Amino acid sequence: MIPGTMMDDCPLTLTALFARGGTFFARNDIVTRRLDGSVHRYAYGDYWRRVRRLANALSRLGVKSGDRVATLCWNHYRHFEAYAAVPAAGGILHTLNLRLHPTDLGYIANHAGDSVLIVDSSLLPLYERFKGAAGGIREVIVIADDEPAPQGCRDYEALLEAESDVFDGPPIDERQGAAMCYTSGTTGRPKGVVYSHRSTVLHTLAACMTDSLGICENDRILVVVPMFHANAWGIPFCAAMTGASLIFPERDLRPEPLLDLMAAERLTVAAGVPTIWGGILAALDENPGRWDLSALRTTIVGGSAVPQAMIDRFEQRHGVRVVQAWGMTETNPLGTLSRVKRHMQGWSRERRLEARATQGYAVPFVDTRHVDDAGRVLAWDGKSLGELEVRGPWVAGRYYDNDEQQDRFTPDGWFKTGDIVAIDAEGCVRIADRAKDVIKSGGEWISSVELENALMAHPLVREAAVFAGRHPKWDERPLAAVVLKAGETPAKEELTRYLAPKFAKFWLPDDYLFLDELPKTSVGKFKKSALREKYGDLLLG
Amino acid sequence: MIPGTMMDDCPLTLTALFARGGTFFARNDIVTRRLDGSVHRYAYGDYWRRVRRLANALSRLGVKSGDRVATLCWNHYRHFEAYAAVPAAGGILHTLNLRLHPTDLGYIANHAGDSVLIVDSSLLPLYERFKGAAGGIREVIVIADDEPAPQGCRDYEALLEAESDVFDGPPIDERQGAAMCYTSGTTGRPKGVVYSHRSTVLHTLAACMTDSLGICENDRILVVVPMFHANAWGIPFCAAMTGASLIFPERDLRPEPLLDLMAAERLTVAAGVPTIWGGILAALDENPGRWDLSALRTTIVGGSAVPQAMIDRFEQRHGVRVVQAWGMTETNPLGTLSRVKRHMQGWSRERRLEARATQGYAVPFVDTRHVDDAGRVLAWDGKSLGELEVRGPWVAGRYYDNDEQQDRFTPDGWFKTGDIVAIDAEGCVRIADRAKDVIKSGGEWISSVELENALMAHPLVREAAVFAGRHPKWDERPLAAVVLKAGETPAKEELTRYLAPKFAKFWLPDDYLFLDELPKTSVGKFKKSALREKYGDLLLG
């Protein structure tokens, strides 16, 4: 081998990326809308000065290379400061998921070995409930606007006040850890993933391509996705590198305040899970013409499959373009993205919509394949269902300090996603189900997601979740939990009639439950395990 | 240090990038317009099949990891096939500059250690002139459309015919060499740079960002820049990764045929050096409305500074947007790029134009600084002139097998570009001159480039080059070589009057030479060394 003659000592670091935003785009704004409706606004130049102060403060508190610094925060500018300062100081930013049960949080903080915690004052009561289990945390830095930090804690602003704007950080190896997230499956303990500087930098570059998220300096991005969820899908890094403005809604994710913010700040991009968008769609439907969203060029929806009906309604009724992305905590998270390829542009609207309702094809340097139960790689025929496996420089190769779950990685170096998919000749991945949610009826697989999407296209239905009911003869049969629109009355036969032309007869749900709301996970996905637990024996009589 | 848990065995390879184009965008077209005006058109799917056949053929001919495979070719689809196949086979693609003197070509092919040559049949006579000096070349593969390959050579198409579509390449280390270019300075022997897979992949990702070149699947790109010049600025790699169509003009770079191609193929992007664009501008001026360039979203101009007047005229008269980029063979080549930042959008047209006529600010992960004669780093004040130094993962860290020129690299790890620049508070680099072209008059520096740009804005002037004349008192004084528009008569006093309000008195040229054409280098830049050689003693009397 003859090596290249290019500079080998220029590592891919997050610090370079944040420095670019702070230097070249010093005047662009970063906005936080607080719970009381007031707005905090400052520029990347100020941001970058405060980042360097925070990095100095962390170093002074003893944070060294590899130390884990946890955050327990909503979406706001100071959380974004920690995103930059912790890796710059050589530490690993560990974003704790504030929706989890304190028992899980204690386990996670302890397992990760967190030694410093940055916490919103409003979340101190939550911290109190797991601090006993997270004894490694030796420094607690409290973010508060008015009240003083409690005894034994440090005040975020006071720390920054005392530091210099000049920060001379430790050298960074591109393969060292920069950030850390835990993912809670339905089985086993939460599992940690450590993103390296390299993996996040590469992810950021791929995400900023025009054909990916296309984030650029002129963008103003609403970060609805929580900052503790796969680093808010990496969007803060994309923004820092390009100078795009970030707009943080802190903790208020109600549809109307979000829409107010989108209109007032002339947002160009918004990112969040489908359940958030369901609420926004309903608000738009109920208030035609109230919000001017003409600046919005795209909404990025991910975290679970987006119903085709939702894409359609957003575009037809409100002129809002929905782009579906697929990813997981283990993929940093961008894996695939749905866009209309050049040769599809001549297709009928209906057919293009179908293509856009898939999870799309892989971003550069991510490889996709799907395998059957025996581990055989399946054909890209658009039909064969198998488990999606992925590979790439920003895909997890193992879990952090965890021996139990290493069977999620194949011997030939792929990550098993747990998603049951088909892949078509275009390379487009269509999620049929989560491996754990697929309904196994008499040896045949029924996709809960496809039934849900069809149900949600029905004009009377607001939300629908399909799950496996235990069955004496078929092992499992589909059950549908449905939330109807206000004022509508139940109509089981009507729903069956509606689904019948679209599916094989044995796919149709055996029964419907009409509920006021559906249980959801901490990141807004339907919690089918809860439905199964409560209603799973319905068919056993 | 705690390493990330992401996959460490997923190298950044060019093969992954080309496979993406061949798989996900198999239907998009690649076009070559031959010298006789006929058009060759095929799809990425066909391209990728032929790439794999060529890679098999090269392996069968004994090409192993690190072997240098030279090309001596114009811009066409088979050259593009070699771009992918040589690195896939583990080899290093060495694009020979067919504009060089045979003596230089012989030296370069020998110094690089080329063992296989892929050559256009039309360039065989050139090869004959240096083959004696390039004795390491053991296999010659001839690209021809009709005539058979000469005795002792292999036929490109016959080689592909015999191979399989399935290629199972050797494992690739991301730091291994993938491609190689020589750069010929005015002093010393040509110097080689070996791009690694990693450096070119990172360059490609940065170039495809919306705020860089923004290359995307919907683009149709005219590759005017020669494929032997810094890998055609990396554009072929950007296209392969995104599925953008490439349109190759082979060897015919006359303005009218290029404009015909741009209109007929609905091109969105075109890339070339300013001298090419000067000819195109003249043709557009002379034939208003003849070509429909409405699909063209941007023209990327680089290789030397673009006169502000050219940017202005393209946009005002013909609605064509010119984006200026700066780079060198040693920077793969994209280093900086000029775009209007968000806060500049409210500026007057004139002021925005001035900003766009700088070389712009650095793309992500490239660092810029400038230093004075004593090596002191200068302030970003927009005034202080110094030599530009750059650093980054796609910047050369050394020359290939060359001990003479290692003083181009600083002890603290920067590459000395040889460009004399100012950098303003926005980080925008403005090239005042090449270090070798700056005119040193009585201890003061005069920028030849600024004088040229001002001269070229004069309505009677087609081209102007300013160079140093030797002077008995001041050491050097500026002389201007000018090509006037057809039918115009010389007017030295008029030109002096035109320049006078714009410059200090001592900057004004001492004399003007009116020439029919200006000498140019093999890549279309003004050859000031030739002007200096011929006219440099004019002022000595």
mmCIF file of C-alpha atoms in Angstrom, chain A residues 1-14 16-17 20 23-25 27-29 65-68 92 173-178 192-196 198-199 201-202 205-206 208-211 213-220 241-245 329-332 339-343 345 347 361-368 380 390-401 409 413-415 425-428, chain B residues 1-14 16-17 20 23-25 27-29 65-68 92 173-178 192-196 198-199 201-202 205-206 208-211 213-220 241-245 329-332 339-343 345 347 361-368 380 390-401 409 413-415 425-428:
data_model
loop_
_atom_site.group_PDB
_atom_site.id
_atom_site.type_symbol
_atom_site.label_atom_id
_atom_site.label_comp_id
_atom_site.label_asym_id
_atom_site.label_seq_id
_atom_site.Cartn_x
_atom_site.Cartn_y
_atom_site.Cartn_z
ATOM 1 C CA MET A 1 0.000 0.000 0.000
ATOM 2 C CA ILE A 2 1.121 3.513 -0.800
ATOM 3 C CA PRO A 3 -0.394 6.030 1.624
ATOM 4 C CA GLY A 4 -1.774 9.349 0.487
ATOM 5 C CA THR A 5 0.372 12.438 1.052
ATOM 6 C CA MET A 6 -2.482 14.427 2.601
ATOM 7 C CA MET A 7 -2.386 15.757 6.179
ATOM 8 C CA ASP A 8 -2.912 12.852 8.524
ATOM 9 C CA ASP A 9 -2.888 14.901 11.689
ATOM 10 C CA CYS A 10 -6.116 16.806 11.039
ATOM 11 C CA PRO A 11 -8.696 14.872 13.034
ATOM 12 C CA LEU A 12 -12.413 15.269 12.423
ATOM 13 C CA THR A 13 -13.493 16.992 15.639
ATOM 14 C CA LEU A 14 -16.718 18.551 16.788
ATOM 15 C CA ALA A 16 -13.738 22.483 14.472
ATOM 16 C CA LEU A 17 -17.387 22.327 13.510
ATOM 17 C CA ARG A 20 -16.862 27.467 12.262
ATOM 18 C CA THR A 23 -16.403 32.474 13.676
ATOM 19 C CA PHE A 24 -17.874 32.709 10.182
ATOM 20 C CA PHE A 25 -21.502 33.119 11.213
ATOM 21 C CA ARG A 27 -24.107 37.351 13.682
ATOM 22 C CA ASN A 28 -26.704 34.622 13.045
ATOM 23 C CA ASP A 29 -29.241 34.180 15.812
ATOM 24 C CA SER A 65 -10.535 13.407 28.496
ATOM 25 C CA GLY A 66 -13.240 10.740 28.507
ATOM 26 C CA ASP A 67 -15.127 12.043 31.565
ATOM 27 C CA ARG A 68 -18.886 11.771 31.216
ATOM 28 C CA ILE A 92 -18.443 12.943 26.693
ATOM 29 C CA ASP A 173 -8.483 11.989 18.730
ATOM 30 C CA GLU A 174 -11.259 11.644 16.154
ATOM 31 C CA ARG A 175 -12.169 8.184 17.437
ATOM 32 C CA GLN A 176 -12.635 9.298 21.015
ATOM 33 C CA GLY A 177 -16.090 9.569 22.521
ATOM 34 C CA ALA A 178 -17.865 12.910 22.171
ATOM 35 C CA GLY A 192 -25.546 2.961 25.806
ATOM 36 C CA VAL A 193 -23.985 4.141 22.557
ATOM 37 C CA VAL A 194 -20.917 6.396 22.491
ATOM 38 C CA TYR A 195 -20.702 8.597 19.400
ATOM 39 C CA SER A 196 -17.130 9.427 18.465
ATOM 40 C CA ARG A 198 -15.486 11.129 13.805
ATOM 41 C CA SER A 199 -18.884 9.499 13.590
ATOM 42 C CA VAL A 201 -18.672 14.817 12.059
ATOM 43 C CA LEU A 202 -19.267 12.391 9.192
ATOM 44 C CA LEU A 205 -21.460 16.248 6.580
ATOM 45 C CA ALA A 206 -23.811 13.628 5.134
ATOM 46 C CA CYS A 208 -25.932 18.716 5.212
ATOM 47 C CA MET A 209 -25.833 17.402 1.639
ATOM 48 C CA THR A 210 -28.507 19.020 -0.490
ATOM 49 C CA ASP A 211 -30.182 15.638 -1.022
ATOM 50 C CA LEU A 213 -31.473 17.426 5.081
ATOM 51 C CA GLY A 214 -29.746 20.124 3.034
ATOM 52 C CA ILE A 215 -29.199 22.303 6.078
ATOM 53 C CA CYS A 216 -27.551 25.577 5.102
ATOM 54 C CA GLU A 217 -26.828 29.028 6.452
ATOM 55 C CA ASN A 218 -30.169 30.442 5.385
ATOM 56 C CA ASP A 219 -32.106 27.867 7.389
ATOM 57 C CA ARG A 220 -33.991 28.593 10.591
ATOM 58 C CA MET A 241 -21.265 23.885 10.990
ATOM 59 C CA THR A 242 -23.368 25.888 8.535
ATOM 60 C CA GLY A 243 -24.439 28.822 10.707
ATOM 61 C CA ALA A 244 -28.135 27.936 10.425
ATOM 62 C CA SER A 245 -30.297 29.426 13.164
ATOM 63 C CA THR A 329 -30.021 6.013 18.490
ATOM 64 C CA GLU A 330 -27.583 3.388 17.221
ATOM 65 C CA THR A 331 -27.251 5.176 13.854
ATOM 66 C CA ASN A 332 -26.410 8.674 15.104
ATOM 67 C CA ARG A 339 -36.899 11.669 -1.486
ATOM 68 C CA VAL A 340 -38.356 11.520 -4.959
ATOM 69 C CA LYS A 341 -35.612 10.415 -7.326
ATOM 70 C CA ARG A 342 -35.201 12.134 -10.670
ATOM 71 C CA HIS A 343 -36.920 9.438 -12.716
ATOM 72 C CA GLN A 345 -40.657 13.035 -10.974
ATOM 73 C CA TRP A 347 -44.868 9.605 -11.847
ATOM 74 C CA TYR A 361 -32.771 4.877 0.576
ATOM 75 C CA ALA A 362 -29.522 5.027 2.475
ATOM 76 C CA VAL A 363 -27.506 8.201 2.881
ATOM 77 C CA PRO A 364 -23.902 7.971 1.613
ATOM 78 C CA PHE A 365 -21.664 5.495 3.426
ATOM 79 C CA VAL A 366 -24.524 3.691 5.138
ATOM 80 C CA ASP A 367 -25.171 0.207 3.740
ATOM 81 C CA THR A 368 -28.546 -1.528 4.066
ATOM 82 C CA TRP A 380 -34.485 -6.135 -3.192
ATOM 83 C CA VAL A 390 -27.141 -1.555 8.539
ATOM 84 C CA ARG A 391 -23.454 -0.779 8.472
ATOM 85 C CA GLY A 392 -21.478 2.444 8.266
ATOM 86 C CA PRO A 393 -19.038 4.802 9.961
ATOM 87 C CA TRP A 394 -21.776 6.284 12.151
ATOM 88 C CA VAL A 395 -23.478 3.018 13.055
ATOM 89 C CA ALA A 396 -22.866 1.439 16.479
ATOM 90 C CA GLY A 397 -20.469 -1.490 16.405
ATOM 91 C CA ARG A 398 -21.218 -2.471 20.001
ATOM 92 C CA TYR A 399 -22.950 -1.199 23.129
ATOM 93 C CA TYR A 400 -21.052 0.564 25.872
ATOM 94 C CA ASP A 401 -19.911 -1.775 28.633
ATOM 95 C CA PHE A 409 -24.290 -7.208 15.921
ATOM 96 C CA GLY A 413 -20.113 -6.560 11.011
ATOM 97 C CA TRP A 414 -23.712 -5.394 10.625
ATOM 98 C CA PHE A 415 -26.101 -3.934 13.201
ATOM 99 C CA ALA A 425 -35.267 -2.333 -6.558
ATOM 100 C CA GLU A 426 -34.605 1.379 -5.949
ATOM 101 C CA GLY A 427 -33.023 0.552 -2.609
ATOM 102 C CA CYS A 428 -36.003 2.086 -0.809
ATOM 103 C CA MET B 1 -9.557 8.402 26.482
ATOM 104 C CA ILE B 2 -12.789 6.459 26.021
ATOM 105 C CA PRO B 3 -13.265 5.490 22.369
ATOM 106 C CA GLY B 4 -16.620 5.733 20.645
ATOM 107 C CA THR B 5 -18.604 2.512 20.205
ATOM 108 C CA MET B 6 -19.293 3.183 16.506
ATOM 109 C CA MET B 7 -18.109 0.874 13.711
ATOM 110 C CA ASP B 8 -14.379 1.385 13.297
ATOM 111 C CA ASP B 9 -14.025 -0.964 10.349
ATOM 112 C CA CYS B 10 -16.038 1.075 7.859
ATOM 113 C CA PRO B 11 -13.369 2.955 5.908
ATOM 114 C CA LEU B 12 -14.203 5.978 3.783
ATOM 115 C CA THR B 13 -13.584 4.601 0.290
ATOM 116 C CA LEU B 14 -14.204 5.929 -3.168
ATOM 117 C CA ALA B 16 -18.601 3.073 -1.700
ATOM 118 C CA LEU B 17 -19.207 6.437 -3.308
ATOM 119 C CA ARG B 20 -23.995 4.492 -4.625
ATOM 120 C CA THR B 23 -27.011 1.401 -7.554
ATOM 121 C CA PHE B 24 -29.431 4.094 -6.395
ATOM 122 C CA PHE B 25 -29.238 6.268 -9.503
ATOM 123 C CA ARG B 27 -31.099 5.406 -14.655
ATOM 124 C CA ASN B 28 -29.471 8.849 -14.614
ATOM 125 C CA ASP B 29 -27.505 9.699 -17.708
ATOM 126 C CA SER B 65 -2.655 -2.254 -4.196
ATOM 127 C CA GLY B 66 -0.644 0.936 -4.656
ATOM 128 C CA ASP B 67 0.161 0.449 -8.353
ATOM 129 C CA ARG B 68 0.010 3.651 -10.342
ATOM 130 C CA ILE B 92 -3.710 4.940 -7.796
ATOM 131 C CA ASP B 173 -7.564 1.317 3.846
ATOM 132 C CA GLU B 174 -9.004 4.820 3.873
ATOM 133 C CA ARG B 175 -5.542 6.372 4.138
ATOM 134 C CA GLN B 176 -4.188 4.591 1.074
ATOM 135 C CA GLY B 177 -3.586 6.464 -2.141
ATOM 136 C CA ALA B 178 -6.489 6.628 -4.607
ATOM 137 C CA GLY B 192 3.250 15.017 -7.001
ATOM 138 C CA VAL B 193 0.364 14.845 -4.542
ATOM 139 C CA VAL B 194 -1.322 11.547 -3.643
ATOM 140 C CA TYR B 195 -4.956 11.922 -2.624
ATOM 141 C CA SER B 196 -6.053 9.230 -0.189
ATOM 142 C CA ARG B 198 -10.228 9.433 2.951
ATOM 143 C CA SER B 199 -9.216 12.862 1.723
ATOM 144 C CA VAL B 201 -14.314 11.237 0.320
ATOM 145 C CA LEU B 202 -14.233 14.038 2.889
ATOM 146 C CA LEU B 205 -18.960 15.382 1.326
ATOM 147 C CA ALA B 206 -17.906 18.983 1.995
ATOM 148 C CA CYS B 208 -21.906 18.498 -1.760
ATOM 149 C CA MET B 209 -23.117 20.649 1.137
ATOM 150 C CA THR B 210 -25.809 23.053 0.047
ATOM 151 C CA ASP B 211 -23.569 26.013 0.913
ATOM 152 C CA LEU B 213 -21.192 23.410 -4.533
ATOM 153 C CA GLY B 214 -24.507 21.897 -3.445
ATOM 154 C CA ILE B 215 -24.281 19.151 -6.028
ATOM 155 C CA CYS B 216 -27.394 16.977 -5.936
ATOM 156 C CA GLU B 217 -29.219 14.342 -7.937
ATOM 157 C CA ASN B 218 -31.108 16.873 -10.026
ATOM 158 C CA ASP B 219 -27.924 18.494 -11.281
ATOM 159 C CA ARG B 220 -26.576 18.180 -14.798
ATOM 160 C CA MET B 241 -22.152 9.996 -4.905
ATOM 161 C CA THR B 242 -25.331 11.961 -5.606
ATOM 162 C CA GLY B 243 -26.316 10.568 -9.012
ATOM 163 C CA ALA B 244 -25.930 13.948 -10.721
ATOM 164 C CA SER B 245 -25.480 13.726 -14.491
ATOM 165 C CA THR B 329 -3.865 20.703 -6.659
ATOM 166 C CA GLU B 330 -2.522 20.469 -3.116
ATOM 167 C CA THR B 331 -5.997 21.045 -1.629
ATOM 168 C CA ASN B 332 -7.912 18.370 -3.552
ATOM 169 C CA ARG B 339 -21.001 33.097 -1.114
ATOM 170 C CA VAL B 340 -23.116 35.914 0.213
ATOM 171 C CA LYS B 341 -23.628 35.354 3.913
ATOM 172 C CA ARG B 342 -27.038 35.886 5.445
ATOM 173 C CA HIS B 343 -26.285 39.308 6.913
ATOM 174 C CA GLN B 345 -28.141 39.924 1.815
ATOM 175 C CA TRP B 347 -26.174 45.010 1.325
ATOM 176 C CA TYR B 361 -14.273 31.723 3.343
ATOM 177 C CA ALA B 362 -13.078 28.228 4.118
ATOM 178 C CA VAL B 363 -15.222 25.157 3.640
ATOM 179 C CA PRO B 364 -15.695 23.043 6.780
ATOM 180 C CA PHE B 365 -12.541 21.459 8.209
ATOM 181 C CA VAL B 366 -10.174 23.642 6.198
ATOM 182 C CA ASP B 367 -8.358 26.246 8.297
ATOM 183 C CA THR B 368 -6.935 29.431 6.794
ATOM 184 C CA TRP B 380 -8.094 39.388 9.779
ATOM 185 C CA VAL B 390 -4.061 26.250 4.898
ATOM 186 C CA ARG B 391 -4.566 23.085 6.887
ATOM 187 C CA GLY B 392 -7.139 20.312 6.740
ATOM 188 C CA PRO B 393 -7.823 16.633 6.090
ATOM 189 C CA TRP B 394 -7.718 17.127 2.312
ATOM 190 C CA VAL B 395 -4.660 19.377 2.229
ATOM 191 C CA ALA B 396 -1.284 17.951 1.216
ATOM 192 C CA GLY B 397 1.033 17.319 4.133
ATOM 193 C CA ARG B 398 4.030 16.616 1.874
ATOM 194 C CA TYR B 399 4.925 15.981 -1.754
ATOM 195 C CA TYR B 400 5.334 12.477 -3.104
ATOM 196 C CA ASP B 401 8.926 11.258 -3.012
ATOM 197 C CA PHE B 409 5.068 22.900 4.716
ATOM 198 C CA GLY B 413 1.639 21.686 10.100
ATOM 199 C CA TRP B 414 0.359 24.199 7.538
ATOM 200 C CA PHE B 415 0.743 24.232 3.759
ATOM 201 C CA ALA B 425 -13.181 40.019 9.622
ATOM 202 C CA GLU B 426 -15.679 37.674 7.925
ATOM 203 C CA GLY B 427 -12.895 35.196 7.209
ATOM 204 C CA CYS B 428 -13.080 36.039 3.503
#
